[in-house]
Amino acid sequence: MTGVWGTRLGRAAAVFGLMMALVAPAAAQAPQKSQDSLTPPPVVDPKTVETTPVTPAPATFSADEVTLTPVPVLTISGSSSWEDAYDKLVEAVRKADGEVKRLGLVRAGDVFVMYNTSDDRGFDYEVQMPFSGTTTQKPAEPMKLGGSFAGKVLRFVHTGSFGDMDNTYEQIANYLDEKNVEQNDLYIERYRTDLLTASPEALEIEILVPLP
């Protein structure tokens, strides 16, 4: 057995040597790569481009001039501190709504709030609730029947929170100064959303500034 495996190994070694002898010249004659062959250009990382976000310009604060015609209203007067303003107005609207129903009238239209005088401590107001119908009864004190404001006004619009109205009034004051509009410190708010049902954070209010 040793002689057989030795003979086979010897023959295999001879064959392997012959193959290597044939392959070596072929490898030596393999063509080299041409120095003129094309190579891809080096990859260059693009430079980072710094961008600055553009903030859109704020919408121009504006007003339109309208003429108010008088409508019949039930009026309730009162006063309040600025801290209690919203609660006081809601309470007044609720009382006016109840009185309109008691008198057999029908509530018709958006509620007006007129600001007669104000200072750092608070303000005096009139809540005016439009109604339709007739009655022979007198409203309970201190409420009364009458008519709403009539005449030309500048109309501004506030949407959002009741607590943010100071910002809107500041813009109105700046607008009046820029336009040289004389004003007698009488402001009227018309509530497009119902104070009895709307959230104080989601109101739509027209602020009306009477013109001389």
JSON list of C-alpha atoms in Angstrom, two decimals:
[
{"chain": "A", "resi": 1, "resn": "MET", "atom": "CA", "xyz": [0.00, 0.00, 0.00]},
{"chain": "A", "resi": 2, "resn": "THR", "atom": "CA", "xyz": [2.80, 2.36, 0.74]},
{"chain": "A", "resi": 3, "resn": "GLY", "atom": "CA", "xyz": [4.34, 1.76, -2.65]},
{"chain": "A", "resi": 4, "resn": "VAL", "atom": "CA", "xyz": [1.05, 2.37, -4.50]},
{"chain": "A", "resi": 5, "resn": "TRP", "atom": "CA", "xyz": [0.36, 5.70, -2.68]},
{"chain": "A", "resi": 6, "resn": "GLY", "atom": "CA", "xyz": [3.98, 6.74, -3.23]},
{"chain": "A", "resi": 7, "resn": "THR", "atom": "CA", "xyz": [3.75, 6.05, -6.98]},
{"chain": "A", "resi": 8, "resn": "ARG", "atom": "CA", "xyz": [0.46, 8.04, -7.26]},
{"chain": "A", "resi": 9, "resn": "LEU", "atom": "CA", "xyz": [1.89, 10.95, -5.34]},
{"chain": "A", "resi": 10, "resn": "GLY", "atom": "CA", "xyz": [4.96, 10.97, -7.52]},
{"chain": "A", "resi": 11, "resn": "ARG", "atom": "CA", "xyz": [2.89, 11.02, -10.69]},
{"chain": "A", "resi": 12, "resn": "ALA", "atom": "CA", "xyz": [0.67, 13.79, -9.29]},
{"chain": "A", "resi": 13, "resn": "ALA", "atom": "CA", "xyz": [3.71, 15.88, -8.41]},
{"chain": "A", "resi": 14, "resn": "ALA", "atom": "CA", "xyz": [5.09, 15.44, -11.91]},
{"chain": "A", "resi": 15, "resn": "VAL", "atom": "CA", "xyz": [1.79, 16.46, -13.54]},
{"chain": "A", "resi": 16, "resn": "PHE", "atom": "CA", "xyz": [1.51, 19.50, -11.22]},
{"chain": "A", "resi": 17, "resn": "GLY", "atom": "CA", "xyz": [5.04, 20.59, -12.11]},
{"chain": "A", "resi": 18, "resn": "LEU", "atom": "CA", "xyz": [4.28, 20.34, -15.81]},
{"chain": "A", "resi": 19, "resn": "MET", "atom": "CA", "xyz": [1.10, 22.48, -15.40]},
{"chain": "A", "resi": 20, "resn": "MET", "atom": "CA", "xyz": [2.94, 25.17, -13.52]},
{"chain": "A", "resi": 21, "resn": "ALA", "atom": "CA", "xyz": [5.59, 25.30, -16.18]},
{"chain": "A", "resi": 22, "resn": "LEU", "atom": "CA", "xyz": [2.93, 25.94, -18.84]},
{"chain": "A", "resi": 23, "resn": "VAL", "atom": "CA", "xyz": [1.04, 28.57, -16.80]},
{"chain": "A", "resi": 24, "resn": "ALA", "atom": "CA", "xyz": [4.05, 30.67, -15.75]},
{"chain": "A", "resi": 25, "resn": "PRO", "atom": "CA", "xyz": [5.01, 31.94, -19.24]},
{"chain": "A", "resi": 26, "resn": "ALA", "atom": "CA", "xyz": [1.36, 32.77, -19.98]},
{"chain": "A", "resi": 27, "resn": "ALA", "atom": "CA", "xyz": [1.14, 34.79, -16.79]},
{"chain": "A", "resi": 28, "resn": "ALA", "atom": "CA", "xyz": [4.35, 36.59, -17.61]},
{"chain": "A", "resi": 29, "resn": "GLN", "atom": "CA", "xyz": [2.99, 37.52, -21.04]},
{"chain": "A", "resi": 30, "resn": "ALA", "atom": "CA", "xyz": [-0.36, 38.88, -19.69]},
{"chain": "A", "resi": 31, "resn": "PRO", "atom": "CA", "xyz": [-0.87, 42.40, -20.99]},
{"chain": "A", "resi": 32, "resn": "GLN", "atom": "CA", "xyz": [-0.42, 45.16, -18.47]},
{"chain": "A", "resi": 33, "resn": "LYS", "atom": "CA", "xyz": [-3.07, 47.81, -17.96]},
{"chain": "A", "resi": 34, "resn": "SER", "atom": "CA", "xyz": [-2.54, 50.80, -20.13]},
{"chain": "A", "resi": 35, "resn": "GLN", "atom": "CA", "xyz": [-1.40, 53.89, -18.31]},
{"chain": "A", "resi": 36, "resn": "ASP", "atom": "CA", "xyz": [-3.75, 55.84, -20.56]},
{"chain": "A", "resi": 37, "resn": "SER", "atom": "CA", "xyz": [-6.92, 53.99, -19.45]},
{"chain": "A", "resi": 38, "resn": "LEU", "atom": "CA", "xyz": [-9.72, 56.21, -18.11]},
{"chain": "A", "resi": 39, "resn": "THR", "atom": "CA", "xyz": [-10.25, 56.40, -14.37]},
{"chain": "A", "resi": 40, "resn": "PRO", "atom": "CA", "xyz": [-13.30, 57.86, -12.62]},
{"chain": "A", "resi": 41, "resn": "PRO", "atom": "CA", "xyz": [-12.85, 61.33, -11.15]},
{"chain": "A", "resi": 42, "resn": "PRO", "atom": "CA", "xyz": [-12.47, 61.56, -7.40]},
{"chain": "A", "resi": 43, "resn": "VAL", "atom": "CA", "xyz": [-15.69, 61.94, -5.44]},
{"chain": "A", "resi": 44, "resn": "VAL", "atom": "CA", "xyz": [-15.98, 65.42, -3.94]},
{"chain": "A", "resi": 45, "resn": "ASP", "atom": "CA", "xyz": [-18.33, 65.90, -1.00]},
{"chain": "A", "resi": 46, "resn": "PRO", "atom": "CA", "xyz": [-20.69, 68.80, -1.71]},
{"chain": "A", "resi": 47, "resn": "LYS", "atom": "CA", "xyz": [-20.32, 71.72, 0.66]},
{"chain": "A", "resi": 48, "resn": "THR", "atom": "CA", "xyz": [-23.07, 72.18, 3.19]},
{"chain": "A", "resi": 49, "resn": "VAL", "atom": "CA", "xyz": [-25.42, 75.01, 2.21]},
{"chain": "A", "resi": 50, "resn": "GLU", "atom": "CA", "xyz": [-26.71, 77.03, 5.12]},
{"chain": "A", "resi": 51, "resn": "THR", "atom": "CA", "xyz": [-30.30, 78.19, 4.77]},
{"chain": "A", "resi": 52, "resn": "THR", "atom": "CA", "xyz": [-32.27, 80.72, 6.77]},
{"chain": "A", "resi": 53, "resn": "PRO", "atom": "CA", "xyz": [-36.03, 80.17, 7.12]},
{"chain": "A", "resi": 54, "resn": "VAL", "atom": "CA", "xyz": [-38.09, 83.08, 5.84]},
{"chain": "A", "resi": 55, "resn": "THR", "atom": "CA", "xyz": [-40.81, 84.29, 8.19]},
{"chain": "A", "resi": 56, "resn": "PRO", "atom": "CA", "xyz": [-43.85, 85.56, 6.29]},
{"chain": "A", "resi": 57, "resn": "ALA", "atom": "CA", "xyz": [-44.68, 89.19, 6.89]},
{"chain": "A", "resi": 58, "resn": "PRO", "atom": "CA", "xyz": [-47.65, 89.69, 9.24]},
{"chain": "A", "resi": 59, "resn": "ALA", "atom": "CA", "xyz": [-50.95, 90.62, 7.70]},
{"chain": "A", "resi": 60, "resn": "THR", "atom": "CA", "xyz": [-51.63, 94.34, 7.63]},
{"chain": "A", "resi": 61, "resn": "PHE", "atom": "CA", "xyz": [-53.97, 95.40, 10.44]},
{"chain": "A", "resi": 62, "resn": "SER", "atom": "CA", "xyz": [-56.88, 97.14, 8.79]},
{"chain": "A", "resi": 63, "resn": "ALA", "atom": "CA", "xyz": [-60.45, 98.27, 9.28]},
{"chain": "A", "resi": 64, "resn": "ASP", "atom": "CA", "xyz": [-63.47, 98.93, 7.13]},
{"chain": "A", "resi": 65, "resn": "GLU", "atom": "CA", "xyz": [-66.03, 101.69, 7.50]},
{"chain": "A", "resi": 66, "resn": "VAL", "atom": "CA", "xyz": [-69.65, 100.64, 7.97]},
{"chain": "A", "resi": 67, "resn": "THR", "atom": "CA", "xyz": [-72.88, 102.37, 8.93]},
{"chain": "A", "resi": 68, "resn": "LEU", "atom": "CA", "xyz": [-74.93, 100.89, 11.76]},
{"chain": "A", "resi": 69, "resn": "THR", "atom": "CA", "xyz": [-78.69, 101.16, 11.76]},
{"chain": "A", "resi": 70, "resn": "PRO", "atom": "CA", "xyz": [-80.54, 101.11, 15.09]},
{"chain": "A", "resi": 71, "resn": "VAL", "atom": "CA", "xyz": [-82.35, 97.98, 16.23]},
{"chain": "A", "resi": 72, "resn": "PRO", "atom": "CA", "xyz": [-84.52, 97.48, 19.33]},
{"chain": "A", "resi": 73, "resn": "VAL", "atom": "CA", "xyz": [-82.50, 96.21, 22.28]},
{"chain": "A", "resi": 74, "resn": "LEU", "atom": "CA", "xyz": [-82.90, 95.29, 25.90]},
{"chain": "A", "resi": 75, "resn": "THR", "atom": "CA", "xyz": [-80.14, 97.05, 27.83]},
{"chain": "A", "resi": 76, "resn": "ILE", "atom": "CA", "xyz": [-78.56, 96.15, 31.16]},
{"chain": "A", "resi": 77, "resn": "SER", "atom": "CA", "xyz": [-75.86, 98.39, 32.65]},
{"chain": "A", "resi": 78, "resn": "GLY", "atom": "CA", "xyz": [-73.11, 97.56, 35.10]},
{"chain": "A", "resi": 79, "resn": "SER", "atom": "CA", "xyz": [-69.50, 97.97, 36.09]},
{"chain": "A", "resi": 80, "resn": "SER", "atom": "CA", "xyz": [-66.63, 95.57, 36.57]},
{"chain": "A", "resi": 81, "resn": "SER", "atom": "CA", "xyz": [-62.95, 95.26, 37.34]},
{"chain": "A", "resi": 82, "resn": "TRP", "atom": "CA", "xyz": [-60.75, 94.13, 34.48]},
{"chain": "A", "resi": 83, "resn": "GLU", "atom": "CA", "xyz": [-60.03, 90.83, 36.25]},
{"chain": "A", "resi": 84, "resn": "ASP", "atom": "CA", "xyz": [-63.76, 89.97, 36.38]},
{"chain": "A", "resi": 85, "resn": "ALA", "atom": "CA", "xyz": [-64.64, 91.37, 32.95]},
{"chain": "A", "resi": 86, "resn": "TYR", "atom": "CA", "xyz": [-65.51, 88.12, 31.19]},
{"chain": "A", "resi": 87, "resn": "ASP", "atom": "CA", "xyz": [-67.60, 86.68, 34.03]},
{"chain": "A", "resi": 88, "resn": "LYS", "atom": "CA", "xyz": [-69.47, 89.95, 34.48]},
{"chain": "A", "resi": 89, "resn": "LEU", "atom": "CA", "xyz": [-70.34, 90.19, 30.79]},
{"chain": "A", "resi": 90, "resn": "VAL", "atom": "CA", "xyz": [-71.51, 86.57, 30.65]},
{"chain": "A", "resi": 91, "resn": "GLU", "atom": "CA", "xyz": [-73.67, 87.17, 33.73]},
{"chain": "A", "resi": 92, "resn": "ALA", "atom": "CA", "xyz": [-75.21, 90.30, 32.18]},
{"chain": "A", "resi": 93, "resn": "VAL", "atom": "CA", "xyz": [-75.96, 88.50, 28.91]},
{"chain": "A", "resi": 94, "resn": "ARG", "atom": "CA", "xyz": [-77.61, 85.64, 30.82]},
{"chain": "A", "resi": 95, "resn": "LYS", "atom": "CA", "xyz": [-79.83, 88.09, 32.74]},
{"chain": "A", "resi": 96, "resn": "ALA", "atom": "CA", "xyz": [-80.78, 89.93, 29.55]},
{"chain": "A", "resi": 97, "resn": "ASP", "atom": "CA", "xyz": [-81.58, 86.64, 27.79]},
{"chain": "A", "resi": 98, "resn": "GLY", "atom": "CA", "xyz": [-83.84, 85.57, 30.64]},
{"chain": "A", "resi": 99, "resn": "GLU", "atom": "CA", "xyz": [-85.62, 88.93, 30.72]},
{"chain": "A", "resi": 100, "resn": "VAL", "atom": "CA", "xyz": [-86.25, 88.90, 26.96]},
{"chain": "A", "resi": 101, "resn": "LYS", "atom": "CA", "xyz": [-87.94, 85.53, 27.33]},
{"chain": "A", "resi": 102, "resn": "ARG", "atom": "CA", "xyz": [-89.97, 86.67, 30.34]},
{"chain": "A", "resi": 103, "resn": "LEU", "atom": "CA", "xyz": [-91.28, 89.64, 28.37]},
{"chain": "A", "resi": 104, "resn": "GLY", "atom": "CA", "xyz": [-92.45, 87.34, 25.60]},
{"chain": "A", "resi": 105, "resn": "LEU", "atom": "CA", "xyz": [-89.89, 88.71, 23.12]},
{"chain": "A", "resi": 106, "resn": "VAL", "atom": "CA", "xyz": [-87.55, 86.82, 20.81]},
{"chain": "A", "resi": 107, "resn": "ARG", "atom": "CA", "xyz": [-83.80, 87.29, 20.86]},
{"chain": "A", "resi": 108, "resn": "ALA", "atom": "CA", "xyz": [-82.71, 88.52, 17.42]},
{"chain": "A", "resi": 109, "resn": "GLY", "atom": "CA", "xyz": [-79.14, 89.25, 16.41]},
{"chain": "A", "resi": 110, "resn": "ASP", "atom": "CA", "xyz": [-75.72, 89.53, 18.01]},
{"chain": "A", "resi": 111, "resn": "VAL", "atom": "CA", "xyz": [-75.20, 91.05, 21.45]},
{"chain": "A", "resi": 112, "resn": "PHE", "atom": "CA", "xyz": [-73.58, 94.50, 21.71]},
{"chain": "A", "resi": 113, "resn": "VAL", "atom": "CA", "xyz": [-71.38, 95.61, 24.59]},
{"chain": "A", "resi": 114, "resn": "MET", "atom": "CA", "xyz": [-70.76, 99.35, 24.92]},
{"chain": "A", "resi": 115, "resn": "TYR", "atom": "CA", "xyz": [-67.88, 100.64, 27.03]},
{"chain": "A", "resi": 116, "resn": "ASN", "atom": "CA", "xyz": [-68.73, 104.08, 28.33]},
{"chain": "A", "resi": 117, "resn": "THR", "atom": "CA", "xyz": [-65.89, 104.88, 30.75]},
{"chain": "A", "resi": 118, "resn": "SER", "atom": "CA", "xyz": [-62.81, 103.03, 31.93]},
{"chain": "A", "resi": 119, "resn": "ASP", "atom": "CA", "xyz": [-59.68, 103.45, 34.04]},
{"chain": "A", "resi": 120, "resn": "ASP", "atom": "CA", "xyz": [-56.96, 101.25, 35.50]},
{"chain": "A", "resi": 121, "resn": "ARG", "atom": "CA", "xyz": [-59.35, 99.71, 38.02]},
{"chain": "A", "resi": 122, "resn": "GLY", "atom": "CA", "xyz": [-62.23, 98.78, 35.74]},
{"chain": "A", "resi": 123, "resn": "PHE", "atom": "CA", "xyz": [-64.96, 99.98, 33.40]},
{"chain": "A", "resi": 124, "resn": "ASP", "atom": "CA", "xyz": [-68.67, 100.77, 33.00]},
{"chain": "A", "resi": 125, "resn": "TYR", "atom": "CA", "xyz": [-70.60, 98.90, 30.34]},
{"chain": "A", "resi": 126, "resn": "GLU", "atom": "CA", "xyz": [-73.98, 98.37, 28.71]},
{"chain": "A", "resi": 127, "resn": "VAL", "atom": "CA", "xyz": [-74.96, 94.97, 27.38]},
{"chain": "A", "resi": 128, "resn": "GLN", "atom": "CA", "xyz": [-77.54, 95.37, 24.61]},
{"chain": "A", "resi": 129, "resn": "MET", "atom": "CA", "xyz": [-79.50, 92.35, 23.42]},
{"chain": "A", "resi": 130, "resn": "PRO", "atom": "CA", "xyz": [-81.42, 92.80, 20.14]},
{"chain": "A", "resi": 131, "resn": "PHE", "atom": "CA", "xyz": [-84.95, 91.43, 20.11]},
{"chain": "A", "resi": 132, "resn": "SER", "atom": "CA", "xyz": [-88.04, 91.22, 17.95]},
{"chain": "A", "resi": 133, "resn": "GLY", "atom": "CA", "xyz": [-91.67, 91.42, 18.99]},
{"chain": "A", "resi": 134, "resn": "THR", "atom": "CA", "xyz": [-93.67, 93.74, 21.20]},
{"chain": "A", "resi": 135, "resn": "THR", "atom": "CA", "xyz": [-94.60, 93.79, 24.86]},
{"chain": "A", "resi": 136, "resn": "THR", "atom": "CA", "xyz": [-96.71, 95.86, 27.20]},
{"chain": "A", "resi": 137, "resn": "GLN", "atom": "CA", "xyz": [-94.62, 94.92, 30.22]},
{"chain": "A", "resi": 138, "resn": "LYS", "atom": "CA", "xyz": [-91.75, 96.89, 31.64]},
{"chain": "A", "resi": 139, "resn": "PRO", "atom": "CA", "xyz": [-88.41, 95.14, 32.08]},
{"chain": "A", "resi": 140, "resn": "ALA", "atom": "CA", "xyz": [-87.13, 94.57, 35.59]},
{"chain": "A", "resi": 141, "resn": "GLU", "atom": "CA", "xyz": [-84.75, 97.18, 37.01]},
{"chain": "A", "resi": 142, "resn": "PRO", "atom": "CA", "xyz": [-82.07, 98.12, 36.09]},
{"chain": "A", "resi": 143, "resn": "MET", "atom": "CA", "xyz": [-82.88, 96.87, 32.58]},
{"chain": "A", "resi": 144, "resn": "LYS", "atom": "CA", "xyz": [-84.62, 98.99, 29.99]},
{"chain": "A", "resi": 145, "resn": "LEU", "atom": "CA", "xyz": [-85.81, 98.90, 26.39]},
{"chain": "A", "resi": 146, "resn": "GLY", "atom": "CA", "xyz": [-84.26, 101.15, 23.78]},
{"chain": "A", "resi": 147, "resn": "GLY", "atom": "CA", "xyz": [-82.32, 101.27, 20.53]},
{"chain": "A", "resi": 148, "resn": "SER", "atom": "CA", "xyz": [-78.76, 100.34, 19.58]},
{"chain": "A", "resi": 149, "resn": "PHE", "atom": "CA", "xyz": [-76.09, 102.76, 18.34]},
{"chain": "A", "resi": 150, "resn": "ALA", "atom": "CA", "xyz": [-76.62, 104.29, 14.90]},
{"chain": "A", "resi": 151, "resn": "GLY", "atom": "CA", "xyz": [-73.99, 105.94, 12.72]},
{"chain": "A", "resi": 152, "resn": "LYS", "atom": "CA", "xyz": [-70.67, 105.39, 10.99]},
{"chain": "A", "resi": 153, "resn": "VAL", "atom": "CA", "xyz": [-68.02, 103.25, 12.66]},
{"chain": "A", "resi": 154, "resn": "LEU", "atom": "CA", "xyz": [-64.67, 101.69, 11.89]},
{"chain": "A", "resi": 155, "resn": "ARG", "atom": "CA", "xyz": [-64.97, 97.93, 12.21]},
{"chain": "A", "resi": 156, "resn": "PHE", "atom": "CA", "xyz": [-62.08, 95.78, 13.44]},
{"chain": "A", "resi": 157, "resn": "VAL", "atom": "CA", "xyz": [-62.22, 92.04, 14.03]},
{"chain": "A", "resi": 158, "resn": "HIS", "atom": "CA", "xyz": [-60.80, 90.03, 16.93]},
{"chain": "A", "resi": 159, "resn": "THR", "atom": "CA", "xyz": [-60.74, 86.24, 16.83]},
{"chain": "A", "resi": 160, "resn": "GLY", "atom": "CA", "xyz": [-59.45, 83.99, 19.57]},
{"chain": "A", "resi": 161, "resn": "SER", "atom": "CA", "xyz": [-59.22, 84.39, 23.31]},
{"chain": "A", "resi": 162, "resn": "PHE", "atom": "CA", "xyz": [-61.02, 87.03, 25.37]},
{"chain": "A", "resi": 163, "resn": "GLY", "atom": "CA", "xyz": [-57.79, 87.42, 27.34]},
{"chain": "A", "resi": 164, "resn": "ASP", "atom": "CA", "xyz": [-55.89, 88.44, 24.20]},
{"chain": "A", "resi": 165, "resn": "MET", "atom": "CA", "xyz": [-58.12, 91.40, 23.39]},
{"chain": "A", "resi": 166, "resn": "ASP", "atom": "CA", "xyz": [-55.65, 93.85, 24.94]},
{"chain": "A", "resi": 167, "resn": "ASN", "atom": "CA", "xyz": [-53.31, 93.16, 22.01]},
{"chain": "A", "resi": 168, "resn": "THR", "atom": "CA", "xyz": [-56.09, 93.90, 19.51]},
{"chain": "A", "resi": 169, "resn": "TYR", "atom": "CA", "xyz": [-57.02, 97.14, 21.27]},
{"chain": "A", "resi": 170, "resn": "GLU", "atom": "CA", "xyz": [-53.38, 98.20, 21.23]},
{"chain": "A", "resi": 171, "resn": "GLN", "atom": "CA", "xyz": [-53.27, 97.64, 17.47]},
{"chain": "A", "resi": 172, "resn": "ILE", "atom": "CA", "xyz": [-56.48, 99.64, 17.11]},
{"chain": "A", "resi": 173, "resn": "ALA", "atom": "CA", "xyz": [-54.98, 102.55, 19.07]},
{"chain": "A", "resi": 174, "resn": "ASN", "atom": "CA", "xyz": [-51.89, 102.50, 16.83]},
{"chain": "A", "resi": 175, "resn": "TYR", "atom": "CA", "xyz": [-54.07, 102.38, 13.74]},
{"chain": "A", "resi": 176, "resn": "LEU", "atom": "CA", "xyz": [-56.13, 105.36, 14.85]},
{"chain": "A", "resi": 177, "resn": "ASP", "atom": "CA", "xyz": [-52.98, 107.35, 15.59]},
{"chain": "A", "resi": 178, "resn": "GLU", "atom": "CA", "xyz": [-51.44, 106.55, 12.21]},
{"chain": "A", "resi": 179, "resn": "LYS", "atom": "CA", "xyz": [-54.64, 107.51, 10.38]},
{"chain": "A", "resi": 180, "resn": "ASN", "atom": "CA", "xyz": [-55.20, 110.63, 12.55]},
{"chain": "A", "resi": 181, "resn": "VAL", "atom": "CA", "xyz": [-58.68, 109.44, 13.44]},
{"chain": "A", "resi": 182, "resn": "GLU", "atom": "CA", "xyz": [-60.31, 111.41, 16.25]},
{"chain": "A", "resi": 183, "resn": "GLN", "atom": "CA", "xyz": [-62.15, 109.21, 18.70]},
{"chain": "A", "resi": 184, "resn": "ASN", "atom": "CA", "xyz": [-64.20, 109.93, 21.83]},
{"chain": "A", "resi": 185, "resn": "ASP", "atom": "CA", "xyz": [-63.19, 106.81, 23.80]},
{"chain": "A", "resi": 186, "resn": "LEU", "atom": "CA", "xyz": [-66.47, 105.05, 23.08]},
{"chain": "A", "resi": 187, "resn": "TYR", "atom": "CA", "xyz": [-66.00, 101.46, 21.97]},
{"chain": "A", "resi": 188, "resn": "ILE", "atom": "CA", "xyz": [-68.65, 98.95, 20.96]},
{"chain": "A", "resi": 189, "resn": "GLU", "atom": "CA", "xyz": [-68.15, 95.20, 20.74]},
{"chain": "A", "resi": 190, "resn": "ARG", "atom": "CA", "xyz": [-70.49, 93.02, 18.71]},
{"chain": "A", "resi": 191, "resn": "TYR", "atom": "CA", "xyz": [-70.21, 89.35, 19.68]},
{"chain": "A", "resi": 192, "resn": "ARG", "atom": "CA", "xyz": [-70.51, 87.15, 16.61]},
{"chain": "A", "resi": 193, "resn": "THR", "atom": "CA", "xyz": [-70.19, 84.14, 18.91]},
{"chain": "A", "resi": 194, "resn": "ASP", "atom": "CA", "xyz": [-72.65, 83.70, 21.78]},
{"chain": "A", "resi": 195, "resn": "LEU", "atom": "CA", "xyz": [-71.11, 84.42, 25.17]},
{"chain": "A", "resi": 196, "resn": "LEU", "atom": "CA", "xyz": [-73.51, 81.92, 26.74]},
{"chain": "A", "resi": 197, "resn": "THR", "atom": "CA", "xyz": [-72.32, 78.96, 24.67]},
{"chain": "A", "resi": 198, "resn": "ALA", "atom": "CA", "xyz": [-68.90, 79.78, 23.17]},
{"chain": "A", "resi": 199, "resn": "SER", "atom": "CA", "xyz": [-65.54, 79.05, 24.77]},
{"chain": "A", "resi": 200, "resn": "PRO", "atom": "CA", "xyz": [-63.70, 82.17, 26.02]},
{"chain": "A", "resi": 201, "resn": "GLU", "atom": "CA", "xyz": [-60.73, 80.90, 23.99]},
{"chain": "A", "resi": 202, "resn": "ALA", "atom": "CA", "xyz": [-62.64, 80.80, 20.68]},
{"chain": "A", "resi": 203, "resn": "LEU", "atom": "CA", "xyz": [-64.51, 84.06, 20.18]},
{"chain": "A", "resi": 204, "resn": "GLU", "atom": "CA", "xyz": [-65.21, 86.21, 17.15]},
{"chain": "A", "resi": 205, "resn": "ILE", "atom": "CA", "xyz": [-65.81, 89.83, 18.09]},
{"chain": "A", "resi": 206, "resn": "GLU", "atom": "CA", "xyz": [-66.24, 92.93, 15.98]},
{"chain": "A", "resi": 207, "resn": "ILE", "atom": "CA", "xyz": [-64.82, 96.02, 17.67]},
{"chain": "A", "resi": 208, "resn": "LEU", "atom": "CA", "xyz": [-66.63, 99.12, 16.44]},
{"chain": "A", "resi": 209, "resn": "VAL", "atom": "CA", "xyz": [-65.14, 102.58, 16.82]},
{"chain": "A", "resi": 210, "resn": "PRO", "atom": "CA", "xyz": [-67.69, 105.40, 16.25]},
{"chain": "A", "resi": 211, "resn": "LEU", "atom": "CA", "xyz": [-66.51, 108.12, 13.89]},
{"chain": "A", "resi": 212, "resn": "PRO", "atom": "CA", "xyz": [-67.15, 111.82, 14.61]}
]
